Tab-separated table of C-alpha atoms and ligand atoms in Angstrom:
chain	number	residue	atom	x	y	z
A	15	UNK	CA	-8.424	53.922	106.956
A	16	UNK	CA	-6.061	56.365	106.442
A	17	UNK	CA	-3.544	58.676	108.983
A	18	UNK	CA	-4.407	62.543	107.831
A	19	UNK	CA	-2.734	65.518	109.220
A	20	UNK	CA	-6.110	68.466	109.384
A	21	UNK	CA	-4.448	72.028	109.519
A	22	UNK	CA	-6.787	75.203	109.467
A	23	UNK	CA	-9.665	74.032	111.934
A	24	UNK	CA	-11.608	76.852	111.288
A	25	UNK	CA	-15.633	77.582	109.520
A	26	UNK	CA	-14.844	74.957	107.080
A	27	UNK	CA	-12.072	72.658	107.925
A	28	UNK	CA	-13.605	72.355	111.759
A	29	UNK	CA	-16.398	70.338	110.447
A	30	UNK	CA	-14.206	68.468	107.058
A	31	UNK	CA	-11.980	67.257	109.698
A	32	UNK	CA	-15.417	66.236	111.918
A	33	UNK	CA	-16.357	64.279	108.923
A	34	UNK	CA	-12.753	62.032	108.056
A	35	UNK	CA	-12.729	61.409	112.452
A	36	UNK	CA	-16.897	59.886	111.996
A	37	UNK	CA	-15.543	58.026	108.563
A	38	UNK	CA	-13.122	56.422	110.278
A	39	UNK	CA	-9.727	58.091	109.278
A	40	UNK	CA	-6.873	58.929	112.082
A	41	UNK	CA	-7.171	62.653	112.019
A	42	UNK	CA	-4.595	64.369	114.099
A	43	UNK	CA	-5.247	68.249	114.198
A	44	UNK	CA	-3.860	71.447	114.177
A	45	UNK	CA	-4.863	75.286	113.841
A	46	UNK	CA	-2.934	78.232	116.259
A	47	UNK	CA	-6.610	78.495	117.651
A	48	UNK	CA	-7.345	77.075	121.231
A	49	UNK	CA	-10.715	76.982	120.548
A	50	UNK	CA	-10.428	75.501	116.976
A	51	UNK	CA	-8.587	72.631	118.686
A	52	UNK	CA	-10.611	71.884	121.266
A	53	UNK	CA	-13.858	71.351	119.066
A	54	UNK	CA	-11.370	69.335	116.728
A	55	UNK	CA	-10.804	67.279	120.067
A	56	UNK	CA	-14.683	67.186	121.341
A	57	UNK	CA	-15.475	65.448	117.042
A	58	UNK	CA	-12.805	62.748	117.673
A	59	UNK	CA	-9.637	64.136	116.247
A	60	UNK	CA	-6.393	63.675	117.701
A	61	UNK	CA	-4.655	67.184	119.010
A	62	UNK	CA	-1.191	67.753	117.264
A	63	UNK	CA	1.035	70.015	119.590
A	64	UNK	CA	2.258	71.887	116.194
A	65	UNK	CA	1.596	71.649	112.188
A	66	UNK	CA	5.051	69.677	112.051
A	67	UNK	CA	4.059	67.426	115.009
A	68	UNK	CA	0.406	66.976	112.909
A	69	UNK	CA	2.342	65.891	109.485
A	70	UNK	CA	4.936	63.069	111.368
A	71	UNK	CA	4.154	59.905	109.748
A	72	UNK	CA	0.868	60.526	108.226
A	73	UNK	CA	-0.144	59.618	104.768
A	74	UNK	CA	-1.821	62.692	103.637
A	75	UNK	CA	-1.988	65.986	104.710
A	76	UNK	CA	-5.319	68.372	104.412
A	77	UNK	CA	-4.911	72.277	105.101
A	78	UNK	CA	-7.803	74.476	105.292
A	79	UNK	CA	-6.503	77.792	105.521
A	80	UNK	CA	-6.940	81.727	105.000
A	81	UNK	CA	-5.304	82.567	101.776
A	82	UNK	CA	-1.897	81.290	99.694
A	83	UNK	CA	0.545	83.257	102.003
A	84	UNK	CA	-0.915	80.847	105.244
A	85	UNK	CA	-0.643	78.130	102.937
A	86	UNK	CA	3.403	78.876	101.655
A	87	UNK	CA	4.070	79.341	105.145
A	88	UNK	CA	2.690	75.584	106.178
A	89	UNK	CA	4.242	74.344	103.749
A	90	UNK	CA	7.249	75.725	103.932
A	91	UNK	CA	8.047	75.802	107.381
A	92	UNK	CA	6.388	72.289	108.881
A	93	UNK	CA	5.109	69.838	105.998
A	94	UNK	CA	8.382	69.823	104.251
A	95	UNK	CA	10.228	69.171	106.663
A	96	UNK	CA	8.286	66.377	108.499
A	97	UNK	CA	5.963	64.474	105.836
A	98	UNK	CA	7.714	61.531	104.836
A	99	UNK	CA	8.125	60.519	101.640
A	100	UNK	CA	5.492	60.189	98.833
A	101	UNK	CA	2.233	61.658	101.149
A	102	UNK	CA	-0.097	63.560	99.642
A	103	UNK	CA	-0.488	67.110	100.345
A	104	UNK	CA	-4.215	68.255	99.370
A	105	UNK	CA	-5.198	71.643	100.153
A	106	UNK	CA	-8.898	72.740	100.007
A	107	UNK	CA	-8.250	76.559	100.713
A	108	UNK	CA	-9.278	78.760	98.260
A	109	UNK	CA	-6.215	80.579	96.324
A	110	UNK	CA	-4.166	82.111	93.714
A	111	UNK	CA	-3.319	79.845	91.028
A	112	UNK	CA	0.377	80.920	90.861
A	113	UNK	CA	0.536	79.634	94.305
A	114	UNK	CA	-1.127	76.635	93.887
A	115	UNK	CA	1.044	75.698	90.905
A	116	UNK	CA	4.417	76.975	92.909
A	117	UNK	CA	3.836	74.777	96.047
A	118	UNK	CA	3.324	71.804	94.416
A	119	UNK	CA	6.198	72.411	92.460
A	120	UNK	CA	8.040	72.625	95.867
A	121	UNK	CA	6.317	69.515	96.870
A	122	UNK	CA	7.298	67.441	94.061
A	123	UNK	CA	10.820	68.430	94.277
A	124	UNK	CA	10.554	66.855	97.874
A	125	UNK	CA	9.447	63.418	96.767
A	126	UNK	CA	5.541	64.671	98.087
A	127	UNK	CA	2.201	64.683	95.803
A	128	UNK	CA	0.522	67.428	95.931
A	129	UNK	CA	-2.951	68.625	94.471
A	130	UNK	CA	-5.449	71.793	95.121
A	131	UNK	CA	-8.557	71.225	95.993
A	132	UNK	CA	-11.264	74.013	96.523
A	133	UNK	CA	-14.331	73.690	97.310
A	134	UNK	CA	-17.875	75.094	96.268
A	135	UNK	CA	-20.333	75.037	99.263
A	136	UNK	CA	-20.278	76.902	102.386
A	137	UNK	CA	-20.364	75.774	106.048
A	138	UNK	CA	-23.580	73.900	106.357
A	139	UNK	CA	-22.315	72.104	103.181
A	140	UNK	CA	-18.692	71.417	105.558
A	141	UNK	CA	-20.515	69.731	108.379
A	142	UNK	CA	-22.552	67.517	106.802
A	143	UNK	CA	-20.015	66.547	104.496
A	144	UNK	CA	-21.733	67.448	101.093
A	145	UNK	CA	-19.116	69.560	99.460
A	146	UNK	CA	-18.150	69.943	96.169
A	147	UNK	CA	-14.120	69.502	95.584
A	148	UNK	CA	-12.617	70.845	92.237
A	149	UNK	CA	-9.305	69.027	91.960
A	150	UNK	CA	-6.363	70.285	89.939
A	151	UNK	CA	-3.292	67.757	90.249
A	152	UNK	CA	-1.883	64.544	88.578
A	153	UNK	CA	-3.691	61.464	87.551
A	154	UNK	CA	-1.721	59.815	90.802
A	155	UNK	CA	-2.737	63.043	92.862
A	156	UNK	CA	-5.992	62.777	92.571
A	157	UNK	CA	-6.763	59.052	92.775
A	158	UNK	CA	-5.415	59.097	95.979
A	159	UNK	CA	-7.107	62.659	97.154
A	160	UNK	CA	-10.711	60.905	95.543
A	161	UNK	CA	-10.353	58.343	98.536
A	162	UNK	CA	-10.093	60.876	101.318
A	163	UNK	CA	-12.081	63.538	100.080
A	164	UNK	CA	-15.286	61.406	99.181
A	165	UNK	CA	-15.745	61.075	103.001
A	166	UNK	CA	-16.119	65.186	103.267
A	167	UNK	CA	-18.310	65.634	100.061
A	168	UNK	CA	-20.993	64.667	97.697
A	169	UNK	CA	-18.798	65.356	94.447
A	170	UNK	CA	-15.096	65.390	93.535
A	171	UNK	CA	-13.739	66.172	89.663
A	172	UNK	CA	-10.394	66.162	88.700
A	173	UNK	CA	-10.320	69.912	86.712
A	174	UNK	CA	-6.943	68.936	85.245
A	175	UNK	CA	-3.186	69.591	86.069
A	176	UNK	CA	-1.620	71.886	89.462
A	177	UNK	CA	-3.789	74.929	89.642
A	178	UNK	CA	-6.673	73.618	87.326
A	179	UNK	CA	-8.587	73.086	90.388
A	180	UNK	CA	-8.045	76.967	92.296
A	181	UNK	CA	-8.373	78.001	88.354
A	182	UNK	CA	-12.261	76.320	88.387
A	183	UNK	CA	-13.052	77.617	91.567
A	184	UNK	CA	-12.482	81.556	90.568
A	185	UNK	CA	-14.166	81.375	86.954
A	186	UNK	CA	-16.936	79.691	89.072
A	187	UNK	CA	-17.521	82.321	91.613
A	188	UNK	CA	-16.539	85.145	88.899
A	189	UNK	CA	-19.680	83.866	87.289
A	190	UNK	CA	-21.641	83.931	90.277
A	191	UNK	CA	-20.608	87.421	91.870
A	192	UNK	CA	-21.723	88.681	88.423
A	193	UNK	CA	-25.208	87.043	87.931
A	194	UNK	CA	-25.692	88.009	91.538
A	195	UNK	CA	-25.162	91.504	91.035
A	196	UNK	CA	-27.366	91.408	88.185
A	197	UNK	CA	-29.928	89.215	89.170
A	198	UNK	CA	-29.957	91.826	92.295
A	199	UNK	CA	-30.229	95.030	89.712
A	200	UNK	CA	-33.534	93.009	87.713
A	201	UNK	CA	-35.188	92.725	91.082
A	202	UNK	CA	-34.756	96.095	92.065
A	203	UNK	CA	-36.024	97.736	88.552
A	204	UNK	CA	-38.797	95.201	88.430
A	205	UNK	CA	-40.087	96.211	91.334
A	206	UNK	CA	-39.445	100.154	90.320
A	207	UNK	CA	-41.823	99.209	87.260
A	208	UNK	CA	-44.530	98.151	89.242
A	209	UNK	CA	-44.039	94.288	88.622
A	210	UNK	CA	-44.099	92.434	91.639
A	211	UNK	CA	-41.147	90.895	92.746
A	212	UNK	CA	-43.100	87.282	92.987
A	213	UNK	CA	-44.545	87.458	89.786
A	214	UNK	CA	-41.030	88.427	88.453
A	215	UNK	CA	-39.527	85.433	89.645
A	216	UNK	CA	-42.051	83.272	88.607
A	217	UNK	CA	-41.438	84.630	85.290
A	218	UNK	CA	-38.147	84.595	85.218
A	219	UNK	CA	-37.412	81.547	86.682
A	220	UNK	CA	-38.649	79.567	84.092
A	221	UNK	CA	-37.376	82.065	81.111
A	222	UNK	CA	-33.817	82.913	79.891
A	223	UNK	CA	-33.099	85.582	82.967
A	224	UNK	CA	-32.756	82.130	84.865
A	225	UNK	CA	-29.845	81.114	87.351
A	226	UNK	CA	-28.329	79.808	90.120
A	227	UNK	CA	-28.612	83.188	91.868
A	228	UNK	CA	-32.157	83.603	91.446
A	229	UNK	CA	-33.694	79.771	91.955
A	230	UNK	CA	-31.260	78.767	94.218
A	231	UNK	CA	-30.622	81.846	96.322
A	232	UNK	CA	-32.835	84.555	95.365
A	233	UNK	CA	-31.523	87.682	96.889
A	234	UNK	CA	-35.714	89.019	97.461
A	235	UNK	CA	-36.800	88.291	100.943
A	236	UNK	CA	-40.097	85.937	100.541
A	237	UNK	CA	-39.329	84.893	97.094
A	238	UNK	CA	-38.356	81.389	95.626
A	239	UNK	CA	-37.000	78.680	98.269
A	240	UNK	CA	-35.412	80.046	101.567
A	241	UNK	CA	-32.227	81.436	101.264
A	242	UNK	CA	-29.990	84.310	103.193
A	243	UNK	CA	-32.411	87.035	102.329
A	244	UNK	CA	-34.910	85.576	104.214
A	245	UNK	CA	-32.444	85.969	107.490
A	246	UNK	CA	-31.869	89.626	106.903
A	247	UNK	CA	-28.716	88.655	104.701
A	248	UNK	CA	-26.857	86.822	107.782
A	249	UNK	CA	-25.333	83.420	107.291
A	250	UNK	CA	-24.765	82.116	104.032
A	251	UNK	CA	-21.922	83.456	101.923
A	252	UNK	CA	-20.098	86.099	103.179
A	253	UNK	CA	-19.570	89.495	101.072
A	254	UNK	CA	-15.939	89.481	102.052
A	255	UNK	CA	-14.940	86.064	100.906
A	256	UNK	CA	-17.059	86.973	97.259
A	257	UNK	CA	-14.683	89.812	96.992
A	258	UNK	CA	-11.615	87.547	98.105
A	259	UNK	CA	-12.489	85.525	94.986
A	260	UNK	CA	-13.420	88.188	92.436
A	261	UNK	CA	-9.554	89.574	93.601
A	262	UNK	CA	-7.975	86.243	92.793
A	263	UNK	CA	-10.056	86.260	89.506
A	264	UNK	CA	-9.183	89.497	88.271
A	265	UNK	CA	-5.274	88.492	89.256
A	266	UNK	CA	-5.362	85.688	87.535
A	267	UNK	CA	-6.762	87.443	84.724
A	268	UNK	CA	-4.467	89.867	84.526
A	269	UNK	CA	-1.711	87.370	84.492
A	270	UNK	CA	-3.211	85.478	81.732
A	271	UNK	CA	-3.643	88.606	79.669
A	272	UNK	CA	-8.004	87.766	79.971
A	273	UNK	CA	-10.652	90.379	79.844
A	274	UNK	CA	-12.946	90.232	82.198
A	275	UNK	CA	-15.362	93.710	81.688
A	276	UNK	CA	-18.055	91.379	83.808
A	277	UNK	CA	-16.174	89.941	86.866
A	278	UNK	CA	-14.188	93.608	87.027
A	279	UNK	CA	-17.492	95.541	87.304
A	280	UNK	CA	-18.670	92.541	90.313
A	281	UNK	CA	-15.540	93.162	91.604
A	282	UNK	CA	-15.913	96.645	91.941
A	283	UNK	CA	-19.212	96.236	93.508
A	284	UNK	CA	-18.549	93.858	96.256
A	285	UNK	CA	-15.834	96.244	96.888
A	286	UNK	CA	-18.200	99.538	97.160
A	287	UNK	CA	-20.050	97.037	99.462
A	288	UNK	CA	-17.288	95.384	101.840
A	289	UNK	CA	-16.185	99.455	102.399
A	290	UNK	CA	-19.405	100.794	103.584
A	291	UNK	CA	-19.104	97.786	106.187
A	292	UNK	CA	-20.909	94.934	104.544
A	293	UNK	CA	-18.161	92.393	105.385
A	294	UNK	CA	-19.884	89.794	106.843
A	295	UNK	CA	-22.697	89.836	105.225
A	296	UNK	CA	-24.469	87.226	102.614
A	297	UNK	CA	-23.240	88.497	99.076
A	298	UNK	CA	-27.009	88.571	98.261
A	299	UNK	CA	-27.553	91.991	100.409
A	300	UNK	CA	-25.586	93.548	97.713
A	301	UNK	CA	-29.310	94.140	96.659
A	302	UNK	CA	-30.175	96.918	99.441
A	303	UNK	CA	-27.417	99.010	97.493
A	304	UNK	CA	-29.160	98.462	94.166
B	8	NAD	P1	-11.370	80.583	108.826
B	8	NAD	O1	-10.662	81.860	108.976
B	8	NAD	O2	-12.620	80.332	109.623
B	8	NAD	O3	-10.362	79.354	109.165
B	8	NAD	C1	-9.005	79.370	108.880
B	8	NAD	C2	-8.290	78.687	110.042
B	8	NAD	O4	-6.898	78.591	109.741
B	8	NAD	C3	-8.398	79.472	111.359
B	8	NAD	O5	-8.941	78.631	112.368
B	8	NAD	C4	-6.944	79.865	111.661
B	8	NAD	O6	-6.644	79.888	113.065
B	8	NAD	C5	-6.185	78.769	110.946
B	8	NAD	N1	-4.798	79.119	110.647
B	8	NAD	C6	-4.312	80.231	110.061
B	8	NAD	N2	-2.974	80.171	109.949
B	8	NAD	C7	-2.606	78.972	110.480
B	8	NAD	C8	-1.353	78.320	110.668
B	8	NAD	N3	-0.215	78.882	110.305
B	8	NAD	N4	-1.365	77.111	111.253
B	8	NAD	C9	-2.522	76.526	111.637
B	8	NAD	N5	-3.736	77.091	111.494
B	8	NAD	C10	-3.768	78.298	110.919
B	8	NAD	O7	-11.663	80.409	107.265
B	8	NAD	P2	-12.742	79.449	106.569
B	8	NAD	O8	-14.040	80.148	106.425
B	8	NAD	O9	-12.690	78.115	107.226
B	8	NAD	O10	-12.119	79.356	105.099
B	8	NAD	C11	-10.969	78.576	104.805
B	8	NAD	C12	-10.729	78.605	103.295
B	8	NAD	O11	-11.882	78.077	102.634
B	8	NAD	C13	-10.506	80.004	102.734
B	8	NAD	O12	-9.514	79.937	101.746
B	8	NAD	C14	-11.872	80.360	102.140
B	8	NAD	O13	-11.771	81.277	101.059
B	8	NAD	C15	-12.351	79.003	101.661
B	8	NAD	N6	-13.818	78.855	101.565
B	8	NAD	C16	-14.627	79.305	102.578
B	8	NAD	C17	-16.010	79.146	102.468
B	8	NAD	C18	-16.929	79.641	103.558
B	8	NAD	O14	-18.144	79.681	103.328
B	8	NAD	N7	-16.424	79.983	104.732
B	8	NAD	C19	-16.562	78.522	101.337
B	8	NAD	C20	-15.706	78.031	100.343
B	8	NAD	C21	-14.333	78.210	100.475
């Protein structure tokens, strides 16, 4: 079993760093939130003092943060200058490539391994450890990140090299805010030409208008398995963290000189959406707009 430093305790790293304690692992904790800590405590993780105190003499380090600026900021300030040699930095937040690809730059420049590692699942899918992880690092890297992360989910693929990984996880959820959005826009002028919203399903379920967004998660309360829309749009994935991703998609796009007509359009949507006050929401109530 290994000794982990868990920093970012919060929806999703509270119940990854659940899952290493019940596998086994030494998991000493840390997040600037009293009440993170204390249910980090309460699963069977030890309570670090600071993110530097967290990192002394561990083997691998997991953070489970906001955004790339949190991330820099661990890194910079407390990992660096307490992991020891050769441990393995993974983080599993979701964000920008450039960053991704920068810190582990700084990392290997320290004698440290470092890989990104998203994930595709919400928080359900963080407690009971099924996530998917999308990992972009060295052969080395991820070998050794495979080992720890198999006790938090139900897949892990190496995308490739630094950034591969954060790369994956936008083109991903670029796909989905878009088949959402339309998926959301058939629904609505079905049901505006008199075809039932049931019958459209079955229909399109099982014809070329099929995907994730409408078998998995149809966004029409009653229709196809449960899903978000049957809780009034509450739970699930929220409309903010969508948008988060379409941002870092069409960023990355624009540094890679991509067009993206599709993702910029979902983009602009979820934004129209998050400004009327839609935040928190599931990204499948985009449909009341619609
Ligand atoms: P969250 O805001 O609930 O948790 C982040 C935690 O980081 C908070 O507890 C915060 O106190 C802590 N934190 C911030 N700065 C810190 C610092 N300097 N030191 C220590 N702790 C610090 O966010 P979340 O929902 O858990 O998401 C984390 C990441 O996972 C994000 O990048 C998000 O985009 C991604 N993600 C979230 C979901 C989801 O459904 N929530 C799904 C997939 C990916």
């Amino acid at each position: 079993m290994t000794a982990i430093a868990f920093i970012g305790l919060g929806n999703m790293g509270g119940g990854m760093a659940a899952n290493l304690a019940k596998a086994g692992h030494e998991v000493k904790a840390f997040d600037l939130s009293e009440d993170a800590l204390a249910k980090a405590k309460a699963a069977g993780c030890a309570i670090a003092g600071s993110a530097g105190e967290a990192v002394e003499g561990v083997a691998a380090v997991v953070t489970m943060l906001p955004a790339g600026k949190h991330v820099q900021a661990v890194y910079q300030e407390s990992v660096f200058a307490h992991a020891k040699e050769g441990t393995l930095l993974i983080d599993c937040s979701t964000i920008d490539v450039e960053t991704a690809r920068a810190v582990a730059e700084a990392a290997e420049d320290k004698g440290l391994v470092a890989v990104d590692a998203p994930v595709s699942g919400g928080i359900a899918a963080a407690e009971g450890g099924t996530l998917t992880f999308m990992v972009g690092g060295s052969d080395e890297g991820f070998e050794r990140a495979e080992a720890i992360l198999k006790d938090m989910g139900k897949a892990v693929i190496h995308a490739g090299t630094n950034g591969t990984g954060q790369a994956a996880k936008m083109c991903n959820n670029m796909i989905l805010g878009a088949t959402m959005a339309a998926t959301c826009e058939a629904f609505a002028l079905a049901e505006k030409l008199k075809l039932d919203p049931a019958k459209f399903y079955d229909i399109a379920s099982v014809s070329s208008g099929q995907s994730w967004s409408m078998t998995s998660y149809c966004p029409v309360p009653g229709v196809g398995p449960k899903s978000p829309a049957d809780n009034d749009y509450d739970g699930g994935f929220a409309a903010g963290l969508m948008l988060k991703d379409l941002r870092l998609a069409m960023e990355a796009a624009e540094t890679a000189n991509a067009k993206v007509p599709m993702g910029s359009k979902a983009k602009e949507l979820y934004e129209a959406f998050v400004d009327d006050g839609h935040e928190r929401k599931d990204f499948s109530g985009i449909i009341r707009t619609l």
